[in-house]
Amino acid sequence: MVLFGALALVAAASMLFMREPMRVALALITSMASLGAVYGLMGVHFIAAFQVLIYVGAVMVFMVYVIMLLEVKEAPGSRRFSSYVVPGVVVGVLLMAALGAGMLRGPLSGGVLPGESGGAFSLVEFSSAFLTRYWLVFELTTVFLVGAIVAALAVVNVSRRKQEGA
């Protein structure tokens, strides 16, 4: 489990430093697949299947398709990194320090751990909550992704017209 967690962390961190969009997408696929493996090793097989099927299988194929459709090219005079890299690294280090301190402290007292009474993972409870409370959020996310692709295609079409006219 530690190996898959480390692989997910390395893949997520490598997305910050890669320049080509397709390589960033492949690093994101690696990170999401590693998280699916971690969920599987934790015994939450239903969530692991969701992670692999929905995020890796559907969303990432959708994103890779958009990257290939847009033919993203880097401008010749563009900078290597954004101006937000240094603040991002600082926030990341602070987050890792907070997570490390929380791990060293141990579980909170009074919390219910999986396997204890009332804390077991129930597929029936998850399914009923997903289909009653969270279905609208899931559908709105789908609409948002389609809208983002339409907007990206419109921006690319406008920039191509400007290049042809100039």
PDB file of C-alpha atoms in Angstrom:
ATOM      1  CA  MET A   1       0.000   0.000   0.000  1.00  0.00           C
ATOM      2  CA  VAL A   2       2.861   2.356   0.746  1.00  0.00           C
ATOM      3  CA  LEU A   3       4.328   1.700  -2.693  1.00  0.00           C
ATOM      4  CA  PHE A   4       1.090   2.675  -4.462  1.00  0.00           C
ATOM      5  CA  GLY A   5       0.711   5.719  -2.219  1.00  0.00           C
ATOM      6  CA  ALA A   6       4.248   6.841  -3.035  1.00  0.00           C
ATOM      7  CA  LEU A   7       3.622   6.256  -6.746  1.00  0.00           C
ATOM      8  CA  ALA A   8       0.449   8.382  -6.568  1.00  0.00           C
ATOM      9  CA  LEU A   9       2.357  11.148  -4.792  1.00  0.00           C
ATOM     10  CA  VAL A  10       5.247  11.105  -7.275  1.00  0.00           C
ATOM     11  CA  ALA A  11       2.860  11.100 -10.248  1.00  0.00           C
ATOM     12  CA  ALA A  12       0.867  13.989  -8.771  1.00  0.00           C
ATOM     13  CA  ALA A  13       4.030  15.996  -8.088  1.00  0.00           C
ATOM     14  CA  SER A  14       5.387  15.315 -11.563  1.00  0.00           C
ATOM     15  CA  MET A  15       2.301  16.936 -13.085  1.00  0.00           C
ATOM     16  CA  LEU A  16       3.567  20.276 -11.775  1.00  0.00           C
ATOM     17  CA  PHE A  17       6.813  20.100 -13.719  1.00  0.00           C
ATOM     18  CA  MET A  18       5.846  18.529 -17.040  1.00  0.00           C
ATOM     19  CA  ARG A  19       5.335  20.779 -20.035  1.00  0.00           C
ATOM     20  CA  GLU A  20       3.456  18.630 -22.540  1.00  0.00           C
ATOM     21  CA  PRO A  21      -0.282  18.267 -21.817  1.00  0.00           C
ATOM     22  CA  MET A  22      -0.379  14.605 -22.858  1.00  0.00           C
ATOM     23  CA  ARG A  23       2.378  13.699 -20.384  1.00  0.00           C
ATOM     24  CA  VAL A  24       0.522  15.575 -17.649  1.00  0.00           C
ATOM     25  CA  ALA A  25      -2.599  13.561 -18.486  1.00  0.00           C
ATOM     26  CA  LEU A  26      -0.619  10.308 -18.307  1.00  0.00           C
ATOM     27  CA  ALA A  27       0.790  11.313 -14.924  1.00  0.00           C
ATOM     28  CA  LEU A  28      -2.750  12.037 -13.740  1.00  0.00           C
ATOM     29  CA  ILE A  29      -3.886   8.631 -14.991  1.00  0.00           C
ATOM     30  CA  THR A  30      -1.019   7.021 -13.067  1.00  0.00           C
ATOM     31  CA  SER A  31      -1.927   8.922  -9.925  1.00  0.00           C
ATOM     32  CA  MET A  32      -5.609   7.987 -10.157  1.00  0.00           C
ATOM     33  CA  ALA A  33      -4.873   4.323 -10.904  1.00  0.00           C
ATOM     34  CA  SER A  34      -2.494   4.198  -7.930  1.00  0.00           C
ATOM     35  CA  LEU A  35      -5.207   5.643  -5.696  1.00  0.00           C
ATOM     36  CA  GLY A  36      -7.548   2.950  -6.986  1.00  0.00           C
ATOM     37  CA  ALA A  37      -4.972   0.332  -5.982  1.00  0.00           C
ATOM     38  CA  VAL A  38      -4.686   1.893  -2.520  1.00  0.00           C
ATOM     39  CA  TYR A  39      -8.474   1.757  -2.128  1.00  0.00           C
ATOM     40  CA  GLY A  40      -8.442  -1.884  -3.232  1.00  0.00           C
ATOM     41  CA  LEU A  41      -5.735  -2.788  -0.735  1.00  0.00           C
ATOM     42  CA  MET A  42      -7.682  -1.019   2.006  1.00  0.00           C
ATOM     43  CA  GLY A  43     -10.596  -3.351   1.326  1.00  0.00           C
ATOM     44  CA  VAL A  44     -12.933  -0.750  -0.150  1.00  0.00           C
ATOM     45  CA  HIS A  45     -13.297  -2.571  -3.445  1.00  0.00           C
ATOM     46  CA  PHE A  46     -16.431  -0.749  -4.569  1.00  0.00           C
ATOM     47  CA  ILE A  47     -14.737   2.663  -4.291  1.00  0.00           C
ATOM     48  CA  ALA A  48     -11.642   1.229  -6.006  1.00  0.00           C
ATOM     49  CA  ALA A  49     -13.795   0.090  -8.898  1.00  0.00           C
ATOM     50  CA  PHE A  50     -15.429   3.530  -9.071  1.00  0.00           C
ATOM     51  CA  GLN A  51     -11.998   5.180  -9.058  1.00  0.00           C
ATOM     52  CA  VAL A  52     -10.697   3.073 -11.914  1.00  0.00           C
ATOM     53  CA  LEU A  53     -13.851   2.929 -14.031  1.00  0.00           C
ATOM     54  CA  ILE A  54     -15.093   6.493 -13.677  1.00  0.00           C
ATOM     55  CA  TYR A  55     -11.968   8.576 -13.156  1.00  0.00           C
ATOM     56  CA  VAL A  56      -9.311   6.627 -15.001  1.00  0.00           C
ATOM     57  CA  GLY A  57     -11.553   5.039 -17.595  1.00  0.00           C
ATOM     58  CA  ALA A  58     -14.024   7.764 -18.436  1.00  0.00           C
ATOM     59  CA  VAL A  59     -12.837  11.181 -17.312  1.00  0.00           C
ATOM     60  CA  MET A  60      -9.211  10.732 -18.343  1.00  0.00           C
ATOM     61  CA  VAL A  61     -10.127   9.287 -21.747  1.00  0.00           C
ATOM     62  CA  PHE A  62     -12.370  12.325 -22.161  1.00  0.00           C
ATOM     63  CA  MET A  63      -9.500  14.681 -21.215  1.00  0.00           C
ATOM     64  CA  VAL A  64      -6.982  12.908 -23.460  1.00  0.00           C
ATOM     65  CA  TYR A  65      -9.466  13.156 -26.326  1.00  0.00           C
ATOM     66  CA  VAL A  66      -9.808  16.908 -25.749  1.00  0.00           C
ATOM     67  CA  ILE A  67      -6.028  17.378 -25.579  1.00  0.00           C
ATOM     68  CA  MET A  68      -5.622  15.542 -28.861  1.00  0.00           C
ATOM     69  CA  LEU A  69      -8.516  17.450 -30.433  1.00  0.00           C
ATOM     70  CA  LEU A  70      -7.171  20.865 -29.417  1.00  0.00           C
ATOM     71  CA  GLU A  71      -3.599  20.193 -30.598  1.00  0.00           C
ATOM     72  CA  VAL A  72      -2.148  22.308 -27.801  1.00  0.00           C
ATOM     73  CA  LYS A  73       1.170  23.869 -28.765  1.00  0.00           C
ATOM     74  CA  GLU A  74       3.454  25.845 -26.521  1.00  0.00           C
ATOM     75  CA  ALA A  75       4.307  29.416 -27.447  1.00  0.00           C
ATOM     76  CA  PRO A  76       7.998  29.911 -28.321  1.00  0.00           C
ATOM     77  CA  GLY A  77       8.670  32.593 -25.684  1.00  0.00           C
ATOM     78  CA  SER A  78       6.652  31.086 -22.840  1.00  0.00           C
ATOM     79  CA  ARG A  79       8.099  30.746 -19.363  1.00  0.00           C
ATOM     80  CA  ARG A  80       9.012  27.355 -17.945  1.00  0.00           C
ATOM     81  CA  PHE A  81       7.044  27.728 -14.688  1.00  0.00           C
ATOM     82  CA  SER A  82       4.192  29.857 -13.463  1.00  0.00           C
ATOM     83  CA  SER A  83       4.698  32.563 -10.873  1.00  0.00           C
ATOM     84  CA  TYR A  84       2.574  30.445  -8.528  1.00  0.00           C
ATOM     85  CA  VAL A  85       5.132  27.619  -8.235  1.00  0.00           C
ATOM     86  CA  VAL A  86       6.883  29.004  -5.145  1.00  0.00           C
ATOM     87  CA  PRO A  87       3.668  29.685  -3.185  1.00  0.00           C
ATOM     88  CA  GLY A  88       2.366  26.271  -4.291  1.00  0.00           C
ATOM     89  CA  VAL A  89       5.472  24.524  -2.993  1.00  0.00           C
ATOM     90  CA  VAL A  90       5.221  26.401   0.318  1.00  0.00           C
ATOM     91  CA  VAL A  91       1.559  25.426   0.739  1.00  0.00           C
ATOM     92  CA  GLY A  92       2.393  21.836  -0.229  1.00  0.00           C
ATOM     93  CA  VAL A  93       5.153  21.616   2.379  1.00  0.00           C
ATOM     94  CA  LEU A  94       2.836  23.057   5.035  1.00  0.00           C
ATOM     95  CA  LEU A  95       0.138  20.566   4.064  1.00  0.00           C
ATOM     96  CA  MET A  96       2.593  17.660   4.253  1.00  0.00           C
ATOM     97  CA  ALA A  97       3.771  18.870   7.678  1.00  0.00           C
ATOM     98  CA  ALA A  98       0.170  19.040   8.922  1.00  0.00           C
ATOM     99  CA  LEU A  99      -0.579  15.571   7.535  1.00  0.00           C
ATOM    100  CA  GLY A 100       2.597  14.166   9.101  1.00  0.00           C
ATOM    101  CA  ALA A 101       1.728  15.687  12.471  1.00  0.00           C
ATOM    102  CA  GLY A 102      -1.770  14.218  12.235  1.00  0.00           C
ATOM    103  CA  MET A 103      -0.397  10.784  11.394  1.00  0.00           C
ATOM    104  CA  LEU A 104       2.018  10.874  14.321  1.00  0.00           C
ATOM    105  CA  ARG A 105      -0.733  11.926  16.702  1.00  0.00           C
ATOM    106  CA  GLY A 106      -2.894   8.948  15.728  1.00  0.00           C
ATOM    107  CA  PRO A 107      -6.663   8.657  15.316  1.00  0.00           C
ATOM    108  CA  LEU A 108      -8.888  11.114  17.112  1.00  0.00           C
ATOM    109  CA  SER A 109     -10.415   9.915  20.330  1.00  0.00           C
ATOM    110  CA  GLY A 110     -14.127   9.298  20.067  1.00  0.00           C
ATOM    111  CA  GLY A 111     -13.976   8.590  16.345  1.00  0.00           C
ATOM    112  CA  VAL A 112     -15.430   5.411  14.906  1.00  0.00           C
ATOM    113  CA  LEU A 113     -12.978   3.342  12.900  1.00  0.00           C
ATOM    114  CA  PRO A 114     -14.046   0.953  10.132  1.00  0.00           C
ATOM    115  CA  GLY A 115     -14.835  -2.442  11.541  1.00  0.00           C
ATOM    116  CA  GLU A 116     -16.081  -1.078  14.854  1.00  0.00           C
ATOM    117  CA  SER A 117     -19.774  -0.880  15.654  1.00  0.00           C
ATOM    118  CA  GLY A 118     -21.448   1.654  13.390  1.00  0.00           C
ATOM    119  CA  GLY A 119     -18.318   2.332  11.360  1.00  0.00           C
ATOM    120  CA  ALA A 120     -18.387  -0.484   8.824  1.00  0.00           C
ATOM    121  CA  PHE A 121     -18.583   0.437   5.152  1.00  0.00           C
ATOM    122  CA  SER A 122     -21.976  -0.443   3.763  1.00  0.00           C
ATOM    123  CA  LEU A 123     -22.557  -0.708   0.042  1.00  0.00           C
ATOM    124  CA  VAL A 124     -26.306  -0.306   0.517  1.00  0.00           C
ATOM    125  CA  GLU A 125     -25.891   2.977   2.420  1.00  0.00           C
ATOM    126  CA  PHE A 126     -23.431   4.294  -0.164  1.00  0.00           C
ATOM    127  CA  SER A 127     -25.677   3.350  -3.081  1.00  0.00           C
ATOM    128  CA  SER A 128     -28.793   4.886  -1.572  1.00  0.00           C
ATOM    129  CA  ALA A 129     -26.941   8.107  -0.702  1.00  0.00           C
ATOM    130  CA  PHE A 130     -25.434   8.316  -4.188  1.00  0.00           C
ATOM    131  CA  LEU A 131     -28.768   7.784  -5.920  1.00  0.00           C
ATOM    132  CA  THR A 132     -30.805  10.062  -3.643  1.00  0.00           C
ATOM    133  CA  ARG A 133     -28.577  12.888  -2.429  1.00  0.00           C
ATOM    134  CA  TYR A 134     -25.636  13.140  -4.831  1.00  0.00           C
ATOM    135  CA  TRP A 135     -27.048  12.293  -8.271  1.00  0.00           C
ATOM    136  CA  LEU A 136     -27.620  15.952  -9.142  1.00  0.00           C
ATOM    137  CA  VAL A 137     -24.032  16.875  -8.286  1.00  0.00           C
ATOM    138  CA  PHE A 138     -22.768  14.034 -10.450  1.00  0.00           C
ATOM    139  CA  GLU A 139     -24.920  15.124 -13.401  1.00  0.00           C
ATOM    140  CA  LEU A 140     -23.962  18.788 -12.990  1.00  0.00           C
ATOM    141  CA  THR A 141     -20.300  17.786 -13.097  1.00  0.00           C
ATOM    142  CA  THR A 142     -20.939  16.070 -16.419  1.00  0.00           C
ATOM    143  CA  VAL A 143     -22.635  19.180 -17.808  1.00  0.00           C
ATOM    144  CA  PHE A 144     -19.740  21.305 -16.533  1.00  0.00           C
ATOM    145  CA  LEU A 145     -17.174  19.106 -18.305  1.00  0.00           C
ATOM    146  CA  VAL A 146     -19.073  19.265 -21.603  1.00  0.00           C
ATOM    147  CA  GLY A 147     -19.413  23.047 -21.253  1.00  0.00           C
ATOM    148  CA  ALA A 148     -15.673  23.378 -20.595  1.00  0.00           C
ATOM    149  CA  ILE A 149     -14.881  21.413 -23.741  1.00  0.00           C
ATOM    150  CA  VAL A 150     -17.236  23.531 -25.848  1.00  0.00           C
ATOM    151  CA  ALA A 151     -15.625  26.694 -24.452  1.00  0.00           C
ATOM    152  CA  ALA A 152     -12.118  25.372 -25.133  1.00  0.00           C
ATOM    153  CA  LEU A 153     -13.063  24.516 -28.704  1.00  0.00           C
ATOM    154  CA  ALA A 154     -14.510  28.001 -29.174  1.00  0.00           C
ATOM    155  CA  VAL A 155     -11.300  29.602 -27.878  1.00  0.00           C
ATOM    156  CA  VAL A 156      -9.151  27.456 -30.154  1.00  0.00           C
ATOM    157  CA  ASN A 157     -11.378  28.268 -33.135  1.00  0.00           C
ATOM    158  CA  VAL A 158     -11.076  32.022 -32.448  1.00  0.00           C
ATOM    159  CA  SER A 159      -7.284  31.827 -32.114  1.00  0.00           C
ATOM    160  CA  ARG A 160      -6.987  29.828 -35.337  1.00  0.00           C
ATOM    161  CA  ARG A 161      -9.050  32.425 -37.200  1.00  0.00           C
ATOM    162  CA  LYS A 162      -6.780  35.202 -35.907  1.00  0.00           C
ATOM    163  CA  GLN A 163      -3.679  33.290 -37.042  1.00  0.00           C
ATOM    164  CA  GLU A 164      -5.124  32.675 -40.504  1.00  0.00           C
ATOM    165  CA  GLY A 165      -6.204  36.309 -40.883  1.00  0.00           C
ATOM    166  CA  ALA A 166      -2.870  37.787 -39.728  1.00  0.00           C
TER     167      ALA A 166
END
